[in-house]
């Protein structure tokens, strides 16, 4: 009778072509970069930098769409102001709005939930939302932190529309 080790390693030595294919597949998977939304939430949450999550979209009234956005500051320092310009695309791919979503202060290690109403926008017509640029990003000491607010930014999405950088 074979031991568990023999059973596990036995077939591998009998199929060298399959082993090469599996090794190639493993190398491809390891070399493929992952988008922020492909990373498990606990891994993305542990990443240094900032995370913006489009948590929900819903019509606030007949003439505006409300975005619920979660911001997480994993930077070692607090931000006195963090604001991003978003690009809102309709379901035909046309840009319909470029609102600035201002989170105000973001403490280091803190999660902040913010609601933003986009006037003149029906949520059902939104096809995609992109973080377009940093409007302002300042450290508590007044330093310009725009590089950290865009270069170190990851996105996550829990809504039914496309969201990212």
XYZ file of N, CA and C in Angstrom:
495
model
N 0.844 -1.176 0.000
C 0.000 0.000 0.000
C 0.890 1.241 0.000
N 0.519 2.232 -0.803
C 1.296 3.463 -0.914
C 0.996 4.377 0.249
N 1.992 5.172 0.604
C 1.756 6.187 1.632
C 1.162 7.413 0.966
N 0.665 8.349 1.762
C 0.077 9.571 1.227
C 1.107 10.360 0.432
N 2.351 10.358 0.892
C 3.402 11.076 0.187
C 3.651 10.445 -1.166
N 3.697 9.154 -1.238
C 3.914 8.481 -2.514
C 2.774 8.752 -3.476
N 1.548 8.719 -2.984
C 0.406 8.986 -3.861
C 0.460 10.424 -4.372
N 0.854 11.360 -3.535
C 0.873 12.759 -3.941
C 1.991 13.045 -4.928
N 3.152 12.394 -4.781
C 4.279 12.692 -5.660
C 4.391 11.717 -6.815
N 3.796 10.555 -6.702
C 3.896 9.541 -7.741
C 3.410 10.006 -9.104
N 2.167 10.472 -9.245
C 1.678 10.883 -10.551
C 2.458 12.046 -11.155
N 3.019 12.896 -10.337
C 3.763 14.038 -10.858
C 4.984 13.583 -11.631
N 5.627 12.535 -11.166
C 6.811 12.052 -11.874
C 6.423 11.284 -13.132
N 5.171 10.867 -13.229
C 4.725 10.113 -14.397
C 4.243 11.021 -15.530
N 4.045 12.314 -15.276
C 3.501 13.238 -16.274
C 4.353 14.493 -16.388
N 5.559 14.411 -16.982
C 6.430 15.583 -17.061
C 5.826 16.720 -17.896
N 5.065 16.384 -18.956
C 4.445 17.446 -19.772
C 3.437 18.232 -18.940
N 2.625 17.527 -18.150
C 1.642 18.201 -17.299
C 2.357 19.065 -16.261
N 3.461 18.581 -15.736
C 4.225 19.356 -14.759
C 4.736 20.655 -15.365
N 5.225 20.605 -16.613
C 5.702 21.827 -17.276
C 4.553 22.795 -17.502
N 3.387 22.283 -17.899
C 2.218 23.148 -18.098
C 1.792 23.802 -16.791
N 1.758 23.020 -15.726
C 1.371 23.570 -14.424
C 2.383 24.600 -13.940
N 3.661 24.341 -14.151
C 4.694 25.294 -13.742
C 4.556 26.590 -14.540
N 4.264 26.482 -15.843
C 4.063 27.679 -16.669
C 2.843 28.469 -16.232
N 1.761 27.762 -15.917
C 0.548 28.426 -15.439
C 0.812 29.137 -14.119
N 1.501 28.484 -13.211
C 1.820 29.099 -11.920
C 2.678 30.345 -12.115
N 3.667 30.286 -13.005
C 4.521 31.445 -13.257
C 3.711 32.597 -13.853
N 2.781 32.291 -14.763
C 1.935 33.325 -15.361
C 1.063 33.977 -14.314
N 0.440 33.179 -13.465
C -0.425 33.727 -12.428
C 0.352 34.594 -11.448
N 1.553 34.180 -11.102
C 2.357 34.959 -10.172
C 2.839 36.258 -10.791
N 3.008 36.282 -12.114
C 3.520 37.477 -12.782
C 2.421 38.441 -13.195
N 1.150 38.030 -13.115
C 0.043 38.870 -13.548
C -0.300 39.881 -12.469
N -0.250 41.200 -12.787
C -0.619 42.200 -11.771
C -2.109 42.145 -11.488
N -2.479 42.428 -10.261
C -3.876 42.430 -9.855
C -4.370 43.848 -9.706
N -5.592 44.101 -10.153
C -6.237 45.385 -9.891
C -6.659 45.398 -8.438
N -6.833 46.587 -7.882
C -7.197 46.700 -6.463
C -8.474 45.946 -6.147
N -9.461 45.960 -7.059
C -10.711 45.282 -6.759
C -10.572 43.767 -6.822
N -9.453 43.231 -7.422
C -9.225 41.799 -7.460
C -8.598 41.290 -6.171
N -8.086 42.176 -5.358
C -7.401 41.790 -4.126
C -8.436 41.601 -3.026
N -8.237 40.568 -2.229
C -9.155 40.344 -1.117
C -9.204 41.588 -0.243
N -10.398 41.946 0.282
C -10.533 43.178 1.064
C -9.538 43.296 2.212
N -9.222 42.176 2.888
C -8.288 42.277 4.011
C -6.873 42.565 3.528
N -6.515 42.105 2.322
C -5.191 42.403 1.777
C -5.131 43.858 1.332
N -6.166 44.318 0.608
C -6.178 45.716 0.160
C -6.195 46.662 1.349
N -6.905 46.276 2.403
C -6.986 47.138 3.583
C -5.633 47.259 4.270
N -4.804 46.237 4.145
C -3.506 46.263 4.806
C -2.448 46.984 3.973
N -2.772 47.289 2.706
C -1.802 47.938 1.839
C -1.553 49.373 2.296
N -0.296 49.847 2.216
C -0.031 51.233 2.580
C -0.651 52.159 1.542
N -0.978 53.347 1.940
C -1.567 54.312 1.028
C -3.001 54.616 1.394
N -3.776 54.927 0.375
C -5.174 55.287 0.565
C -6.057 54.346 -0.241
N -7.243 54.095 0.264
C -8.217 53.266 -0.437
C -9.519 54.051 -0.538
N -10.085 54.095 -1.742
C -11.428 54.632 -1.941
C -12.307 53.486 -2.419
N -13.420 53.297 -1.726
C -14.357 52.240 -2.092
C -15.689 52.869 -2.479
N -16.151 52.573 -3.694
C -17.510 52.954 -4.074
C -18.417 51.899 -3.466
N -19.050 52.268 -2.373
C -19.815 51.317 -1.587
C -21.225 51.127 -2.122
N -21.868 52.240 -2.523
C -23.239 52.148 -3.006
C -23.580 53.382 -3.836
N -24.469 53.191 -4.808
C -25.061 54.329 -5.511
C -26.571 54.167 -5.440
N -27.269 55.266 -5.232
C -28.730 55.227 -5.153
C -29.274 56.611 -5.463
N -30.417 56.667 -6.114
C -31.050 57.956 -6.380
C -31.443 58.599 -5.065
N -30.988 59.840 -4.853
C -31.296 60.578 -3.628
C -32.655 61.243 -3.741
N -32.973 61.712 -4.916
C -34.272 62.289 -5.245
C -34.382 62.173 -6.760
N -35.452 62.646 -7.363
C -35.590 62.460 -8.816
C -34.484 63.114 -9.646
N -33.744 64.053 -9.061
C -32.776 64.789 -9.860
C -31.328 64.645 -9.400
N -31.025 63.668 -8.548
C -29.620 63.497 -8.158
C -29.330 62.055 -7.771
N -28.073 61.702 -7.930
C -27.597 60.362 -7.573
C -26.673 60.511 -6.364
N -26.867 59.671 -5.374
C -26.049 59.717 -4.164
C -25.014 58.587 -4.209
N -23.750 58.993 -4.065
C -22.650 58.028 -3.980
C -22.257 57.876 -2.517
N -22.175 56.650 -2.052
C -21.618 56.369 -0.734
C -20.198 55.883 -0.981
N -19.231 56.657 -0.504
C -17.827 56.345 -0.742
C -17.126 56.194 0.608
N -16.364 55.120 0.733
C -15.607 54.852 1.950
C -14.142 55.160 1.662
N -13.552 56.021 2.486
C -12.140 56.358 2.361
C -11.371 55.792 3.543
N -10.219 55.181 3.265
C -9.381 54.619 4.321
C -7.974 55.170 4.157
N -7.438 55.752 5.232
C -6.094 56.316 5.209
C -5.129 55.352 5.897
N -4.309 54.683 5.072
C -3.265 53.796 5.593
C -1.900 54.479 5.593
N -1.893 55.775 5.297
C -0.632 56.522 5.340
C -0.195 56.669 6.796
N 1.091 56.861 7.032
C 1.542 57.029 8.411
C 1.161 58.374 9.013
N 0.684 59.320 8.191
C 0.303 60.627 8.708
C -1.141 60.961 8.332
N -1.735 61.823 9.122
C -3.088 62.298 8.863
C -3.076 63.301 7.715
N -4.219 63.449 7.075
C -4.392 64.453 6.033
C -5.385 65.497 6.534
N -5.032 66.763 6.389
C -5.956 67.814 6.815
C -7.075 68.000 5.793
N -6.800 67.649 4.532
C -7.833 67.691 3.505
C -7.468 66.721 2.395
N -8.461 65.921 2.005
C -8.299 64.982 0.893
C -9.524 65.116 -0.004
N -9.303 65.501 -1.265
C -10.393 65.688 -2.212
C -9.962 65.181 -3.586
N -10.839 64.409 -4.208
C -10.565 63.844 -5.526
C -11.618 64.306 -6.518
N -11.199 64.485 -7.773
C -12.146 64.740 -8.847
C -12.512 63.395 -9.465
N -13.798 63.130 -9.550
C -14.290 61.908 -10.168
C -14.828 62.250 -11.558
N -14.723 61.339 -12.500
C -15.345 61.476 -13.816
C -16.522 60.499 -13.856
N -17.717 61.047 -14.111
C -18.928 60.237 -14.191
C -19.254 60.048 -15.678
N -19.299 58.792 -16.122
C -19.631 58.459 -17.503
C -21.054 57.914 -17.549
N -21.794 58.272 -18.603
C -23.129 57.699 -18.739
C -23.030 56.311 -19.365
N -24.175 55.676 -19.556
C -24.187 54.320 -20.087
C -23.794 54.247 -21.561
N -23.598 55.399 -22.212
C -23.120 55.446 -23.591
C -21.628 55.782 -23.669
N -20.994 56.013 -22.508
C -19.566 56.303 -22.464
C -19.203 57.776 -22.465
N -20.202 58.665 -22.453
C -19.925 60.108 -22.448
C -19.742 60.605 -21.015
N -18.781 61.508 -20.822
C -18.574 62.123 -19.510
C -19.723 63.092 -19.263
N -20.404 62.926 -18.131
C -21.551 63.778 -17.819
C -21.279 64.715 -16.647
N -20.271 64.412 -15.839
C -19.966 65.261 -14.681
C -18.532 65.027 -14.233
N -17.937 66.064 -13.643
C -16.596 65.998 -13.058
C -16.642 66.588 -11.650
N -17.370 65.959 -10.746
C -17.486 66.523 -9.397
C -16.222 66.307 -8.579
N -15.986 67.223 -7.648
C -14.910 67.062 -6.671
C -15.548 66.513 -5.401
N -15.076 65.365 -4.962
C -15.575 64.741 -3.741
C -14.566 65.010 -2.640
N -14.973 65.858 -1.712
C -14.092 66.347 -0.657
C -14.370 65.590 0.641
N -13.396 64.807 1.082
C -13.528 64.041 2.315
C -13.160 64.854 3.544
N -12.592 66.035 3.348
C -12.129 66.816 4.493
C -10.908 66.143 5.093
N -10.831 66.117 6.404
C -9.684 65.511 7.094
C -9.816 63.988 7.118
N -8.688 63.311 6.915
C -8.618 61.850 7.040
C -7.506 61.519 8.028
N -7.868 61.057 9.183
C -6.882 60.695 10.192
C -6.122 59.445 9.767
N -4.877 59.317 10.179
C -4.076 58.136 9.873
C -4.729 56.908 10.495
N -4.852 55.843 9.703
C -5.433 54.590 10.184
C -6.943 54.615 10.329
N -7.590 55.664 9.851
C -9.032 55.853 10.051
C -9.819 55.574 8.781
N -11.007 55.019 8.950
C -11.967 54.832 7.867
C -13.029 55.919 7.988
N -13.391 56.519 6.855
C -14.401 57.572 6.852
C -15.410 57.289 5.744
N -16.693 57.342 6.096
C -17.770 57.150 5.136
C -18.352 58.510 4.788
N -18.515 58.778 3.499
C -19.047 60.063 3.065
C -20.112 59.848 1.993
N -21.125 60.711 2.016
C -22.193 60.696 1.027
C -22.030 61.909 0.125
N -22.133 61.695 -1.181
C -21.997 62.771 -2.145
C -23.164 62.718 -3.116
N -23.926 63.795 -3.205
C -25.025 63.894 -4.158
C -24.507 64.516 -5.449
N -24.812 63.866 -6.579
C -24.424 64.368 -7.892
C -25.694 64.894 -8.564
N -25.919 66.217 -8.549
C -27.152 66.777 -9.105
C -27.259 66.547 -10.614
N -28.498 66.414 -11.074
C -28.746 66.248 -12.503
C -28.320 64.893 -13.034
N -28.160 63.916 -12.152
C -27.682 62.592 -12.564
C -28.623 61.514 -12.059
N -29.073 60.674 -12.982
C -29.889 59.511 -12.646
C -28.930 58.327 -12.506
N -28.925 57.693 -11.354
C -27.988 56.595 -11.096
C -28.086 55.475 -12.137
N -29.283 55.219 -12.617
C -29.459 54.114 -13.568
C -28.797 54.404 -14.911
N -28.429 55.651 -15.169
C -27.770 56.022 -16.426
C -26.250 56.060 -16.303
N -25.714 55.860 -15.099
C -24.255 55.865 -14.919
C -23.697 54.536 -15.397
N -22.683 54.625 -16.257
C -22.040 53.421 -16.765
C -20.712 53.133 -16.091
N -20.042 54.194 -15.639
C -18.705 54.021 -15.069
C -18.329 55.272 -14.302
N -17.525 55.099 -13.248
C -16.973 56.217 -12.476
C -15.472 55.991 -12.337
N -14.721 57.049 -12.627
C -13.262 56.968 -12.582
C -12.742 58.052 -11.639
N -11.756 57.693 -10.811
C -11.042 58.705 -10.027
C -10.123 59.391 -11.028
N -10.469 60.625 -11.379
C -9.792 61.333 -12.459
C -8.507 62.020 -12.019
N -8.551 62.667 -10.856
C -7.393 63.441 -10.413
C -7.544 63.773 -8.928
N -6.493 64.309 -8.362
C -6.537 64.795 -6.981
C -6.819 66.291 -7.043
N -7.889 66.717 -6.397
C -8.204 68.144 -6.343
C -7.330 68.831 -5.303
N -7.206 68.198 -4.139
C -6.320 68.707 -3.088
C -6.010 67.578 -2.118
N -4.781 67.583 -1.643
C -4.362 66.603 -0.645
C -3.242 67.244 0.177
N -3.555 67.539 1.426
C -2.609 68.231 2.306
C -2.392 67.446 3.582
N -1.130 67.369 3.996
C -0.801 66.792 5.287
C -1.188 67.746 6.390
N -1.199 67.269 7.613
C -1.540 68.129 8.753
C -0.579 69.309 8.892
N 0.636 69.132 8.398
C 1.629 70.203 8.469
C 1.515 71.171 7.283
N 0.502 70.985 6.443
C 0.295 71.847 5.286
C 1.027 71.388 4.037
N 1.774 70.288 4.121
C 2.552 69.805 2.978
C 1.637 69.269 1.877
N 2.098 69.421 0.648
C 1.371 68.920 -0.524
C 1.569 67.409 -0.588
N 0.497 66.645 -0.501
C 0.556 65.177 -0.496
C -0.161 64.580 -1.706
N -0.281 65.366 -2.792
C -1.018 64.878 -3.971
C -0.439 63.597 -4.544
N 0.891 63.456 -4.517
C 1.491 62.217 -5.029
C 0.996 61.007 -4.250
N 0.940 61.109 -2.935
C 0.460 59.997 -2.108
C -1.029 59.750 -2.320
N -1.781 60.821 -2.574
C -3.234 60.693 -2.728
C -3.646 60.126 -4.076
N -2.765 60.132 -5.061
C -3.100 59.507 -6.341
C -2.191 58.326 -6.622
N -0.880 58.519 -6.457
C 0.053 57.429 -6.729
C -0.096 56.261 -5.772
N -0.488 56.536 -4.541
C -0.668 55.483 -3.544
C -2.120 55.100 -3.342
N -2.976 55.416 -4.339
C -4.405 55.168 -4.209
C -4.798 53.815 -4.786
N -5.604 53.090 -4.043
C -6.212 51.837 -4.521
C -7.726 52.027 -4.474
N -8.429 51.323 -5.334
C -9.886 51.412 -5.348
C -10.507 50.043 -5.106
N -11.681 50.083 -4.517
C -12.507 48.886 -4.339
C -13.912 49.257 -4.765
N -14.718 48.250 -5.048
C -16.053 48.510 -5.562
C -17.048 47.502 -5.021
N -18.130 47.991 -4.453
C -19.229 47.146 -4.012
C -20.520 47.505 -4.742
N -20.432 48.422 -5.698
C -21.616 48.851 -6.438
C -21.778 47.981 -7.683
N -22.828 48.227 -8.421
C -23.084 47.464 -9.628
C -22.511 48.087 -10.880
N -21.732 49.173 -10.752
C -21.141 49.803 -11.927
C -19.626 49.759 -11.826
N -18.961 49.990 -12.946
C -17.504 49.972 -12.975
C -16.942 51.184 -12.235
N -15.911 50.948 -11.423
C -15.269 52.007 -10.644
C -13.778 51.719 -10.549
N -12.954 52.737 -10.756
C -11.516 52.531 -10.634
C -10.737 53.779 -10.969
N -9.456 53.575 -11.253
C -8.547 54.679 -11.579
C -8.519 54.899 -13.093
